[in-house]
PDB file of C-alpha atoms and ligand atoms in Angstrom:
ATOM      1  CA  MET A   1      26.873  66.884  16.707  1.00  0.00           C
ATOM      2  CA  ARG A   2      29.549  64.399  16.743  1.00  0.00           C
ATOM      3  CA  LEU A   3      28.710  60.983  14.867  1.00  0.00           C
ATOM      4  CA  PHE A   4      30.713  58.018  14.505  1.00  0.00           C
ATOM      5  CA  ILE A   5      28.957  55.972  11.915  1.00  0.00           C
ATOM      6  CA  THR A   6      29.700  51.986  11.610  1.00  0.00           C
ATOM      7  CA  GLY A   7      29.146  50.616   8.061  1.00  0.00           C
ATOM      8  CA  GLY A   8      29.338  53.945   6.325  1.00  0.00           C
ATOM      9  CA  SER A   9      30.013  52.360   2.841  1.00  0.00           C
ATOM     10  CA  GLY A  10      27.080  50.253   3.338  1.00  0.00           C
ATOM     11  CA  GLN A  11      23.847  50.872   1.333  1.00  0.00           C
ATOM     12  CA  VAL A  12      21.927  52.798   4.227  1.00  0.00           C
ATOM     13  CA  GLY A  13      25.661  54.304   5.433  1.00  0.00           C
ATOM     14  CA  ARG A  14      26.198  55.639   1.910  1.00  0.00           C
ATOM     15  CA  ALA A  15      22.622  57.152   1.948  1.00  0.00           C
ATOM     16  CA  LEU A  16      22.909  58.557   5.244  1.00  0.00           C
ATOM     17  CA  ARG A  17      26.510  60.257   4.794  1.00  0.00           C
ATOM     18  CA  LYS A  18      25.013  62.061   1.697  1.00  0.00           C
ATOM     19  CA  ARG A  19      22.717  63.843   4.095  1.00  0.00           C
ATOM     20  CA  LEU A  20      24.545  64.939   6.748  1.00  0.00           C
ATOM     21  CA  PRO A  21      24.769  68.543   7.891  1.00  0.00           C
ATOM     22  CA  PRO A  22      28.160  69.764   6.972  1.00  0.00           C
ATOM     23  CA  ASN A  23      28.542  71.204  10.342  1.00  0.00           C
ATOM     24  CA  TRP A  24      28.468  67.756  12.145  1.00  0.00           C
ATOM     25  CA  THR A  25      31.667  66.013  12.812  1.00  0.00           C
ATOM     26  CA  VAL A  26      31.337  62.597  11.327  1.00  0.00           C
ATOM     27  CA  TRP A  27      33.487  59.942  11.268  1.00  0.00           C
ATOM     28  CA  ALA A  28      32.768  56.691   9.103  1.00  0.00           C
ATOM     29  CA  PRO A  29      35.777  54.619   8.700  1.00  0.00           C
ATOM     30  CA  SER A  30      35.737  51.562   6.438  1.00  0.00           C
ATOM     31  CA  SER A  31      36.084  48.200   7.891  1.00  0.00           C
ATOM     32  CA  GLN A  32      39.688  48.178   7.187  1.00  0.00           C
ATOM     33  CA  GLN A  33      40.320  51.052   9.344  1.00  0.00           C
ATOM     34  CA  TRP A  34      37.684  49.989  11.969  1.00  0.00           C
ATOM     35  CA  ASN A  35      36.728  46.516  12.086  1.00  0.00           C
ATOM     36  CA  LEU A  36      34.130  44.815  14.227  1.00  0.00           C
ATOM     37  CA  GLU A  37      36.402  41.707  14.737  1.00  0.00           C
ATOM     38  CA  ASN A  38      38.618  43.825  16.287  1.00  0.00           C
ATOM     39  CA  LEU A  39      36.734  45.623  18.995  1.00  0.00           C
ATOM     40  CA  PRO A  40      39.344  46.704  21.692  1.00  0.00           C
ATOM     41  CA  GLU A  41      40.981  48.927  19.590  1.00  0.00           C
ATOM     42  CA  GLY A  42      37.898  50.033  18.129  1.00  0.00           C
ATOM     43  CA  LEU A  43      36.559  50.867  21.485  1.00  0.00           C
ATOM     44  CA  ALA A  44      39.968  52.784  22.116  1.00  0.00           C
ATOM     45  CA  THR A  45      39.612  54.915  18.932  1.00  0.00           C
ATOM     46  CA  LEU A  46      35.954  55.629  20.241  1.00  0.00           C
ATOM     47  CA  ASP A  47      37.076  56.689  23.563  1.00  0.00           C
ATOM     48  CA  THR A  48      39.656  59.066  21.908  1.00  0.00           C
ATOM     49  CA  LEU A  49      36.782  60.559  19.422  1.00  0.00           C
ATOM     50  CA  ARG A  50      34.161  60.876  22.158  1.00  0.00           C
ATOM     51  CA  PRO A  51      31.357  60.962  19.619  1.00  0.00           C
ATOM     52  CA  ASP A  52      27.800  61.969  20.876  1.00  0.00           C
ATOM     53  CA  TRP A  53      26.154  59.058  18.826  1.00  0.00           C
ATOM     54  CA  VAL A  54      27.171  55.487  17.450  1.00  0.00           C
ATOM     55  CA  VAL A  55      25.016  54.935  14.837  1.00  0.00           C
ATOM     56  CA  HIS A  56      25.581  51.155  14.152  1.00  0.00           C
ATOM     57  CA  LEU A  57      24.600  50.235  10.599  1.00  0.00           C
ATOM     58  CA  ALA A  58      27.765  47.889  10.147  1.00  0.00           C
ATOM     59  CA  ALA A  59      26.600  44.105  10.085  1.00  0.00           C
ATOM     60  CA  TRP A  60      27.256  40.947   8.143  1.00  0.00           C
ATOM     61  CA  THR A  61      24.089  41.150   6.048  1.00  0.00           C
ATOM     62  CA  ASP A  62      24.948  38.040   3.913  1.00  0.00           C
ATOM     63  CA  VAL A  63      21.969  35.722   5.099  1.00  0.00           C
ATOM     64  CA  ASP A  64      23.146  32.696   3.728  1.00  0.00           C
ATOM     65  CA  GLY A  65      26.832  33.410   4.341  1.00  0.00           C
ATOM     66  CA  CYS A  66      25.669  33.627   8.006  1.00  0.00           C
ATOM     67  CA  GLU A  67      24.323  30.187   7.955  1.00  0.00           C
ATOM     68  CA  ARG A  68      27.243  28.769   6.725  1.00  0.00           C
ATOM     69  CA  ASP A  69      29.184  30.224   9.480  1.00  0.00           C
ATOM     70  CA  PRO A  70      27.766  31.266  12.532  1.00  0.00           C
ATOM     71  CA  ALA A  71      30.627  31.506  14.602  1.00  0.00           C
ATOM     72  CA  ARG A  72      31.711  34.730  12.414  1.00  0.00           C
ATOM     73  CA  ALA A  73      28.035  35.767  12.500  1.00  0.00           C
ATOM     74  CA  PHE A  74      27.631  35.874  15.671  1.00  0.00           C
ATOM     75  CA  ARG A  75      31.128  37.650  16.266  1.00  0.00           C
ATOM     76  CA  ILE A  76      30.224  40.210  14.001  1.00  0.00           C
ATOM     77  CA  ASN A  77      26.393  40.923  14.617  1.00  0.00           C
ATOM     78  CA  THR A  78      25.862  39.924  18.117  1.00  0.00           C
ATOM     79  CA  GLU A  79      29.082  40.145  20.149  1.00  0.00           C
ATOM     80  CA  ALA A  80      30.535  43.420  18.608  1.00  0.00           C
ATOM     81  CA  THR A  81      27.085  45.005  18.880  1.00  0.00           C
ATOM     82  CA  ALA A  82      26.916  43.920  22.593  1.00  0.00           C
ATOM     83  CA  HIS A  83      30.266  45.808  23.007  1.00  0.00           C
ATOM     84  CA  LEU A  84      29.632  48.903  21.211  1.00  0.00           C
ATOM     85  CA  ALA A  85      26.149  49.210  23.030  1.00  0.00           C
ATOM     86  CA  ARG A  86      27.834  48.361  26.335  1.00  0.00           C
ATOM     87  CA  TRP A  87      30.798  51.325  25.852  1.00  0.00           C
ATOM     88  CA  ALA A  88      27.892  53.604  24.417  1.00  0.00           C
ATOM     89  CA  ALA A  89      25.715  53.286  27.828  1.00  0.00           C
ATOM     90  CA  ARG A  90      29.106  53.445  30.004  1.00  0.00           C
ATOM     91  CA  LYS A  91      30.149  56.743  28.462  1.00  0.00           C
ATOM     92  CA  GLY A  92      26.570  58.512  28.156  1.00  0.00           C
ATOM     93  CA  VAL A  93      26.614  57.991  24.261  1.00  0.00           C
ATOM     94  CA  ARG A  94      23.328  57.822  22.314  1.00  0.00           C
ATOM     95  CA  PHE A  95      23.732  54.142  20.514  1.00  0.00           C
ATOM     96  CA  LEU A  96      21.358  53.753  17.009  1.00  0.00           C
ATOM     97  CA  PHE A  97      20.910  49.877  16.019  1.00  0.00           C
ATOM     98  CA  ILE A  98      19.833  48.897  12.814  1.00  0.00           C
ATOM     99  CA  SER A  99      17.625  45.247  13.272  1.00  0.00           C
ATOM    100  CA  THR A 100      15.332  43.452  10.670  1.00  0.00           C
ATOM    101  CA  ASP A 101      12.619  41.864   9.933  1.00  0.00           C
ATOM    102  CA  PHE A 102      14.249  38.274   9.582  1.00  0.00           C
ATOM    103  CA  VAL A 103      13.650  38.475  13.750  1.00  0.00           C
ATOM    104  CA  PHE A 104      10.096  37.439  12.892  1.00  0.00           C
ATOM    105  CA  ASP A 105       9.028  33.671  11.700  1.00  0.00           C
ATOM    106  CA  GLY A 106       6.274  34.800   9.772  1.00  0.00           C
ATOM    107  CA  ALA A 107       3.973  32.488  11.170  1.00  0.00           C
ATOM    108  CA  LYS A 108       1.614  35.415  12.449  1.00  0.00           C
ATOM    109  CA  ARG A 109       0.738  36.720   8.603  1.00  0.00           C
ATOM    110  CA  ARG A 110      -0.451  40.195   9.865  1.00  0.00           C
ATOM    111  CA  PRO A 111       2.057  42.947  10.450  1.00  0.00           C
ATOM    112  CA  TYR A 112       4.351  42.647  13.187  1.00  0.00           C
ATOM    113  CA  THR A 113       4.377  45.131  15.628  1.00  0.00           C
ATOM    114  CA  GLU A 114       7.291  46.308  17.986  1.00  0.00           C
ATOM    115  CA  ASP A 115       5.729  43.915  21.180  1.00  0.00           C
ATOM    116  CA  ASP A 116       5.459  40.682  18.862  1.00  0.00           C
ATOM    117  CA  PRO A 117       7.894  38.141  20.331  1.00  0.00           C
ATOM    118  CA  PRO A 118      10.584  37.433  18.131  1.00  0.00           C
ATOM    119  CA  HIS A 119      11.162  33.968  16.574  1.00  0.00           C
ATOM    120  CA  PRO A 120      14.226  34.227  13.958  1.00  0.00           C
ATOM    121  CA  LEU A 121      14.304  31.114  11.478  1.00  0.00           C
ATOM    122  CA  GLN A 122      17.837  31.600  10.461  1.00  0.00           C
ATOM    123  CA  VAL A 123      21.130  32.676  11.781  1.00  0.00           C
ATOM    124  CA  TYR A 124      21.192  36.021  10.402  1.00  0.00           C
ATOM    125  CA  GLY A 125      17.913  36.938  12.317  1.00  0.00           C
ATOM    126  CA  GLU A 126      19.005  35.203  15.466  1.00  0.00           C
ATOM    127  CA  THR A 127      22.210  37.331  15.760  1.00  0.00           C
ATOM    128  CA  LYS A 128      20.226  40.710  15.019  1.00  0.00           C
ATOM    129  CA  GLN A 129      17.552  39.303  17.586  1.00  0.00           C
ATOM    130  CA  LYS A 130      20.272  38.586  20.158  1.00  0.00           C
ATOM    131  CA  ALA A 131      22.040  41.536  19.330  1.00  0.00           C
ATOM    132  CA  GLU A 132      18.854  43.297  20.409  1.00  0.00           C
ATOM    133  CA  VAL A 133      18.704  41.422  23.733  1.00  0.00           C
ATOM    134  CA  ARG A 134      22.356  42.601  24.637  1.00  0.00           C
ATOM    135  CA  ILE A 135      21.898  46.233  23.677  1.00  0.00           C
ATOM    136  CA  LEU A 136      18.510  46.191  26.449  1.00  0.00           C
ATOM    137  CA  GLU A 137      20.640  44.425  28.870  1.00  0.00           C
ATOM    138  CA  TRP A 138      22.717  47.983  29.100  1.00  0.00           C
ATOM    139  CA  SER A 139      20.440  50.895  30.607  1.00  0.00           C
ATOM    140  CA  GLY A 140      21.770  53.274  28.079  1.00  0.00           C
ATOM    141  CA  GLU A 141      19.714  55.511  25.830  1.00  0.00           C
ATOM    142  CA  TYR A 142      19.009  53.095  22.556  1.00  0.00           C
ATOM    143  CA  TRP A 143      17.405  53.269  19.485  1.00  0.00           C
ATOM    144  CA  ILE A 144      16.805  49.941  17.769  1.00  0.00           C
ATOM    145  CA  LEU A 145      15.083  50.294  13.986  1.00  0.00           C
ATOM    146  CA  ARG A 146      13.756  47.293  12.464  1.00  0.00           C
ATOM    147  CA  THR A 147      13.548  47.562   8.719  1.00  0.00           C
ATOM    148  CA  SER A 148      13.392  45.071   5.757  1.00  0.00           C
ATOM    149  CA  TRP A 149      14.377  44.441   2.166  1.00  0.00           C
ATOM    150  CA  VAL A 150      16.938  47.307   1.520  1.00  0.00           C
ATOM    151  CA  TYR A 151      17.912  48.667  -1.714  1.00  0.00           C
ATOM    152  CA  GLY A 152      20.363  51.582  -2.324  1.00  0.00           C
ATOM    153  CA  GLU A 153      23.720  52.040  -3.444  1.00  0.00           C
ATOM    154  CA  GLY A 154      25.248  48.705  -3.485  1.00  0.00           C
ATOM    155  CA  LYS A 155      24.398  44.728  -3.863  1.00  0.00           C
ATOM    156  CA  ASN A 156      20.704  44.553  -3.584  1.00  0.00           C
ATOM    157  CA  PHE A 157      17.922  42.565  -5.159  1.00  0.00           C
ATOM    158  CA  VAL A 158      16.745  45.272  -7.367  1.00  0.00           C
ATOM    159  CA  LEU A 159      19.944  45.676  -9.169  1.00  0.00           C
ATOM    160  CA  SER A 160      19.911  41.629  -9.147  1.00  0.00           C
ATOM    161  CA  VAL A 161      16.488  41.422 -11.234  1.00  0.00           C
ATOM    162  CA  LEU A 162      17.818  44.050 -13.655  1.00  0.00           C
ATOM    163  CA  LYS A 163      20.706  41.968 -13.987  1.00  0.00           C
ATOM    164  CA  TRP A 164      18.594  38.865 -14.448  1.00  0.00           C
ATOM    165  CA  ALA A 165      16.332  40.500 -17.008  1.00  0.00           C
ATOM    166  CA  GLN A 166      19.106  40.963 -19.402  1.00  0.00           C
ATOM    167  CA  GLN A 167      20.177  37.261 -18.871  1.00  0.00           C
ATOM    168  CA  TYR A 168      17.171  35.546 -18.892  1.00  0.00           C
ATOM    169  CA  GLU A 169      13.585  35.342 -20.811  1.00  0.00           C
ATOM    170  CA  THR A 170      11.816  34.043 -17.638  1.00  0.00           C
ATOM    171  CA  LEU A 171      12.626  34.987 -13.917  1.00  0.00           C
ATOM    172  CA  ARG A 172      11.984  32.382 -11.228  1.00  0.00           C
ATOM    173  CA  ILE A 173      10.864  34.152  -8.465  1.00  0.00           C
ATOM    174  CA  ALA A 174       9.805  32.842  -4.586  1.00  0.00           C
ATOM    175  CA  MET A 175       5.834  33.095  -4.515  1.00  0.00           C
ATOM    176  CA  ASP A 176       5.957  32.508  -0.578  1.00  0.00           C
ATOM    177  CA  GLN A 177       7.387  35.792   0.752  1.00  0.00           C
ATOM    178  CA  GLU A 178       6.031  38.921   1.840  1.00  0.00           C
ATOM    179  CA  SER A 179       7.598  42.102   3.459  1.00  0.00           C
ATOM    180  CA  VAL A 180       8.425  45.586   2.651  1.00  0.00           C
ATOM    181  CA  PRO A 181      10.898  46.870   0.253  1.00  0.00           C
ATOM    182  CA  THR A 182      12.736  49.682   1.843  1.00  0.00           C
ATOM    183  CA  SER A 183      14.952  52.640  -0.049  1.00  0.00           C
ATOM    184  CA  ALA A 184      17.877  53.546   1.539  1.00  0.00           C
ATOM    185  CA  GLU A 185      17.211  56.649   0.959  1.00  0.00           C
ATOM    186  CA  ASP A 186      14.089  57.031   2.936  1.00  0.00           C
ATOM    187  CA  LEU A 187      15.381  55.021   5.791  1.00  0.00           C
ATOM    188  CA  ALA A 188      18.343  57.487   5.948  1.00  0.00           C
ATOM    189  CA  GLN A 189      15.790  60.407   5.695  1.00  0.00           C
ATOM    190  CA  ALA A 190      13.874  58.755   8.940  1.00  0.00           C
ATOM    191  CA  ILE A 191      17.317  58.134  10.634  1.00  0.00           C
ATOM    192  CA  LEU A 192      18.498  61.679  10.124  1.00  0.00           C
ATOM    193  CA  CYS A 193      15.098  62.866  11.563  1.00  0.00           C
ATOM    194  CA  LEU A 194      15.970  60.640  14.673  1.00  0.00           C
ATOM    195  CA  LEU A 195      19.124  62.268  15.058  1.00  0.00           C
ATOM    196  CA  HIS A 196      17.955  65.957  15.215  1.00  0.00           C
ATOM    197  CA  ASP A 197      14.842  64.846  17.637  1.00  0.00           C
ATOM    198  CA  PRO A 198      15.121  61.543  19.034  1.00  0.00           C
ATOM    199  CA  PRO A 199      11.575  59.824  20.261  1.00  0.00           C
ATOM    200  CA  SER A 200      11.780  58.038  23.559  1.00  0.00           C
ATOM    201  CA  PRO A 201      14.121  55.289  23.564  1.00  0.00           C
ATOM    202  CA  GLY A 202      13.216  51.770  22.420  1.00  0.00           C
ATOM    203  CA  VAL A 203      12.375  49.891  19.406  1.00  0.00           C
ATOM    204  CA  TYR A 204      10.734  51.277  16.313  1.00  0.00           C
ATOM    205  CA  HIS A 205       9.638  49.431  13.135  1.00  0.00           C
ATOM    206  CA  VAL A 206      10.997  51.704  10.155  1.00  0.00           C
ATOM    207  CA  THR A 207       9.886  51.474   6.583  1.00  0.00           C
ATOM    208  CA  HIS A 208       7.166  52.218   4.005  1.00  0.00           C
ATOM    209  CA  PRO A 209       3.452  51.974   5.321  1.00  0.00           C
ATOM    210  CA  ASP A 210       2.755  49.359   2.681  1.00  0.00           C
ATOM    211  CA  SER A 211       3.525  45.638   2.060  1.00  0.00           C
ATOM    212  CA  ALA A 212       4.608  43.852  -1.302  1.00  0.00           C
ATOM    213  CA  THR A 213       5.090  39.877  -2.237  1.00  0.00           C
ATOM    214  CA  ARG A 214       8.223  39.120  -3.765  1.00  0.00           C
ATOM    215  CA  VAL A 215       6.426  38.677  -7.115  1.00  0.00           C
ATOM    216  CA  ALA A 216       4.972  41.914  -6.905  1.00  0.00           C
ATOM    217  CA  TRP A 217       8.104  43.654  -5.985  1.00  0.00           C
ATOM    218  CA  VAL A 218       9.582  42.017  -9.364  1.00  0.00           C
ATOM    219  CA  GLN A 219       6.913  43.095 -11.408  1.00  0.00           C
ATOM    220  CA  ALA A 220       7.195  46.680 -10.323  1.00  0.00           C
ATOM    221  CA  ILE A 221      10.624  46.686 -11.055  1.00  0.00           C
ATOM    222  CA  LEU A 222      10.211  45.513 -14.866  1.00  0.00           C
ATOM    223  CA  GLU A 223       7.032  47.471 -15.209  1.00  0.00           C
ATOM    224  CA  ILE A 224       8.641  50.506 -14.223  1.00  0.00           C
ATOM    225  CA  CYS A 225      11.646  50.251 -16.307  1.00  0.00           C
ATOM    226  CA  GLY A 226       9.817  48.780 -19.420  1.00  0.00           C
ATOM    227  CA  ILE A 227      11.113  45.395 -19.582  1.00  0.00           C
ATOM    228  CA  ARG A 228       8.843  42.690 -20.774  1.00  0.00           C
ATOM    229  CA  LYS A 229       9.660  39.171 -19.444  1.00  0.00           C
ATOM    230  CA  ASN A 230       7.995  36.274 -17.994  1.00  0.00           C
ATOM    231  CA  ILE A 231       7.837  35.716 -13.976  1.00  0.00           C
ATOM    232  CA  GLN A 232       7.429  32.228 -12.982  1.00  0.00           C
ATOM    233  CA  PRO A 233       6.433  32.077  -9.290  1.00  0.00           C
ATOM    234  CA  VAL A 234       7.899  29.325  -7.420  1.00  0.00           C
ATOM    235  CA  PRO A 235       8.341  28.064  -3.846  1.00  0.00           C
ATOM    236  CA  SER A 236      11.348  29.278  -2.168  1.00  0.00           C
ATOM    237  CA  SER A 237      12.238  25.873  -1.429  1.00  0.00           C
ATOM    238  CA  THR A 238      12.869  25.532  -5.237  1.00  0.00           C
ATOM    239  CA  PHE A 239      16.034  27.629  -4.331  1.00  0.00           C
ATOM    240  CA  PRO A 240      19.423  25.791  -2.911  1.00  0.00           C
ATOM    241  CA  ASN A 241      19.761  28.397  -0.348  1.00  0.00           C
ATOM    242  CA  PRO A 242      20.973  27.448   3.107  1.00  0.00           C
ATOM    243  CA  ALA A 243      19.103  29.800   5.317  1.00  0.00           C
ATOM    244  CA  LYS A 244      15.265  30.086   5.434  1.00  0.00           C
ATOM    245  CA  ARG A 245      13.369  33.396   4.705  1.00  0.00           C
ATOM    246  CA  PRO A 246      10.079  33.755   6.581  1.00  0.00           C
ATOM    247  CA  VAL A 247       7.002  33.729   4.259  1.00  0.00           C
ATOM    248  CA  TYR A 248       5.738  36.964   5.736  1.00  0.00           C
ATOM    249  CA  SER A 249       7.683  39.870   7.550  1.00  0.00           C
ATOM    250  CA  VAL A 250       5.890  42.836   7.121  1.00  0.00           C
ATOM    251  CA  LEU A 251       6.528  45.644   9.895  1.00  0.00           C
ATOM    252  CA  SER A 252       3.836  47.625  11.247  1.00  0.00           C
ATOM    253  CA  THR A 253       5.148  50.920  11.273  1.00  0.00           C
ATOM    254  CA  GLU A 254       2.392  52.713  13.635  1.00  0.00           C
ATOM    255  CA  ARG A 255       4.673  53.512  16.500  1.00  0.00           C
ATOM    256  CA  TRP A 256       6.983  55.328  13.723  1.00  0.00           C
ATOM    257  CA  GLN A 257       4.126  56.903  12.585  1.00  0.00           C
ATOM    258  CA  ARG A 258       2.823  58.428  15.902  1.00  0.00           C
ATOM    259  CA  TYR A 259       6.358  59.722  16.384  1.00  0.00           C
ATOM    260  CA  GLY A 260       5.617  61.444  13.331  1.00  0.00           C
ATOM    261  CA  CYS A 261       9.258  62.706  12.308  1.00  0.00           C
ATOM    262  CA  TYR A 262       9.335  61.309   8.712  1.00  0.00           C
ATOM    263  CA  ALA A 263       6.592  60.226   6.396  1.00  0.00           C
ATOM    264  CA  PHE A 264       7.706  57.440   4.354  1.00  0.00           C
ATOM    265  CA  PRO A 265       5.936  57.320   0.832  1.00  0.00           C
ATOM    266  CA  SER A 266       4.314  54.077  -0.872  1.00  0.00           C
ATOM    267  CA  TRP A 267       7.019  51.561  -1.541  1.00  0.00           C
ATOM    268  CA  LYS A 268       6.347  51.605  -5.173  1.00  0.00           C
ATOM    269  CA  GLU A 269       6.661  55.740  -5.051  1.00  0.00           C
ATOM    270  CA  ALA A 270      10.292  55.278  -3.657  1.00  0.00           C
ATOM    271  CA  LEU A 271      11.006  52.410  -6.250  1.00  0.00           C
ATOM    272  CA  LYS A 272      10.196  54.737  -9.133  1.00  0.00           C
ATOM    273  CA  ARG A 273      12.355  57.160  -7.464  1.00  0.00           C
ATOM    274  CA  TYR A 274      14.977  54.853  -7.548  1.00  0.00           C
ATOM    275  CA  LEU A 275      14.536  53.268 -10.682  1.00  0.00           C
ATOM    276  CA  GLN A 276      14.603  56.741 -12.741  1.00  0.00           C
ATOM    277  CA  GLU A 277      18.194  56.893 -11.887  1.00  0.00           C
ATOM    278  CA  GLN A 278      19.009  53.050 -12.410  1.00  0.00           C
ATOM    279  CA  CYS A 279      17.334  52.627 -15.798  1.00  0.00           C
ATOM    280  CA  GLY A 280      16.889  55.992 -16.714  1.00  0.00           C
ATOM    281  CA  PHE A 281      13.272  55.999 -18.021  1.00  0.00           C
TER     282      PHE A 281
HETATM  283  N1  NAP B 301      20.111  45.057   3.447  1.00  0.00           N
HETATM  284  C1  NAP B 301      18.910  44.725   3.830  1.00  0.00           C
HETATM  285  O1  NAP B 301      17.597  43.984   3.365  1.00  0.00           O
HETATM  286  C2  NAP B 301      18.625  44.663   5.416  1.00  0.00           C
HETATM  287  C3  NAP B 301      17.265  44.474   5.843  1.00  0.00           C
HETATM  288  C4  NAP B 301      16.940  44.783   7.499  1.00  0.00           C
HETATM  289  C5  NAP B 301      18.123  45.180   7.993  1.00  0.00           C
HETATM  290  N2  NAP B 301      18.958  45.448   7.514  1.00  0.00           N
HETATM  291  C6  NAP B 301      20.421  45.815   8.321  1.00  0.00           C
HETATM  292  O2  NAP B 301      20.406  47.454   8.133  1.00  0.00           O
HETATM  293  C7  NAP B 301      21.766  47.677   8.193  1.00  0.00           C
HETATM  294  C8  NAP B 301      22.670  48.223   7.257  1.00  0.00           C
HETATM  295  O3  NAP B 301      22.533  47.230   5.754  1.00  0.00           O
HETATM  296  P1  NAP B 301      22.951  47.483   4.520  1.00  0.00           P
HETATM  297  O4  NAP B 301      22.012  46.709   3.381  1.00  0.00           O
HETATM  298  O5  NAP B 301      23.481  49.001   4.333  1.00  0.00           O
HETATM  299  O6  NAP B 301      24.504  46.803   4.447  1.00  0.00           O
HETATM  300  P2  NAP B 301      25.640  46.351   3.553  1.00  0.00           P
HETATM  301  O7  NAP B 301      25.476  47.136   2.207  1.00  0.00           O
HETATM  302  O8  NAP B 301      25.739  44.894   3.499  1.00  0.00           O
HETATM  303  O9  NAP B 301      26.765  47.360   4.335  1.00  0.00           O
HETATM  304  C9  NAP B 301      27.140  46.084   5.101  1.00  0.00           C
HETATM  305  C10 NAP B 301      28.324  47.613   5.795  1.00  0.00           C
HETATM  306  O10 NAP B 301      28.872  46.859   7.303  1.00  0.00           O
HETATM  307  C11 NAP B 301      30.261  46.637   6.986  1.00  0.00           C
HETATM  308  N3  NAP B 301      30.843  45.652   7.926  1.00  0.00           N
HETATM  309  C12 NAP B 301      30.648  44.281   7.430  1.00  0.00           C
HETATM  310  N4  NAP B 301      31.396  43.727   8.413  1.00  0.00           N
HETATM  311  C13 NAP B 301      32.227  44.481   9.126  1.00  0.00           C
HETATM  312  C14 NAP B 301      33.154  44.490  10.129  1.00  0.00           C
HETATM  313  N5  NAP B 301      33.581  43.239  10.534  1.00  0.00           N
HETATM  314  N6  NAP B 301      33.778  45.479  10.725  1.00  0.00           N
HETATM  315  C15 NAP B 301      33.344  46.665  10.224  1.00  0.00           C
HETATM  316  N7  NAP B 301      32.342  46.873   9.240  1.00  0.00           N
HETATM  317  C16 NAP B 301      31.969  45.904   8.732  1.00  0.00           C
HETATM  318  C17 NAP B 301      30.416  46.797   5.704  1.00  0.00           C
HETATM  319  O11 NAP B 301      32.010  47.754   5.384  1.00  0.00           O
HETATM  320  P3  NAP B 301      32.811  47.143   4.260  1.00  0.00           P
HETATM  321  O12 NAP B 301      31.954  47.227   3.001  1.00  0.00           O
HETATM  322  O13 NAP B 301      33.965  47.872   4.301  1.00  0.00           O
HETATM  323  O14 NAP B 301      32.731  45.618   4.121  1.00  0.00           O
HETATM  324  C18 NAP B 301      29.503  47.786   5.208  1.00  0.00           C
HETATM  325  O15 NAP B 301      29.827  49.092   5.061  1.00  0.00           O
HETATM  326  C19 NAP B 301      22.712  46.312   8.655  1.00  0.00           C
HETATM  327  O16 NAP B 301      22.777  46.504  10.165  1.00  0.00           O
HETATM  328  C20 NAP B 301      21.551  45.137   8.436  1.00  0.00           C
HETATM  329  O17 NAP B 301      21.897  44.480   9.147  1.00  0.00           O
HETATM  330  C21 NAP B 301      19.439  45.345   6.077  1.00  0.00           C
END
């Protein structure tokens, strides 16, 4: 198998690269070596390498940054993805893309299925949703995996909570957000499973089967690490973030479960496993 991975240095990319069989030929260039903002050159490299799969994990994931600079966000997250997908469709190369729960606005208040109409509330979600639409324009073999609240190796919310817990007695946490904290390790296992034995092309919601409020997530992080701090639930509007977050973006994973390739543990089990390494309890 010949695999070209974008975003190989990100949380999901690192977790995936650790698991790839040694007999696969893998390219995972850094953004210095291969950049989505310089795609004519990037596509010429792909022409030379002739991969079987493009696993497109790279994105500008700074949700507030995207809000401040929408032109850059659309260039990286939408336009570059569209060019890559078109290249893959033309060359008969399989294309895997990671999208987000932020394509939804949260009004439904019940788990979102793949057939629910997206309605993003912020630029980041819009860039990813428009990328999905552009991928669908090409009749290639594509898999769009939507996931949520990822933590792994790299900057993420779990590590931020541990840092805040060292600095403050009381942590102010948004009380009006619910989704699924997703372990990059489990997501990588799911991607690997898909690469070995892909289901029908299309959109899949890929995460743990149960959900958490942001407050419950923080409580679990502190409890698992044996840290005693106060949590003060506050409305999201308390924080001066430019980008709105959905109040509810839980993804229904029934389609993924029917495919039956990789069974995710509960989000809390995965978090325990992660924190064993982070806080060594
Ligand atoms: N993190 C989440 O909570 C979350 C939730 C839902 C969906 N997702 C999606 O999941 C995927 C992986 O997320 P992640 O958390 O692993 O991301 P991440 O840790 O933020 O890593 C982003 C990756 O994208 C690369 N990248 C950024 N701009 C680039 C550019 N212009 N050219 C080439 N590479 C570029 C980065 O390379 P450098 O390190 O070299 O800059 C890095 O490898 C993304 O598509 C994201 O939208 C993430």
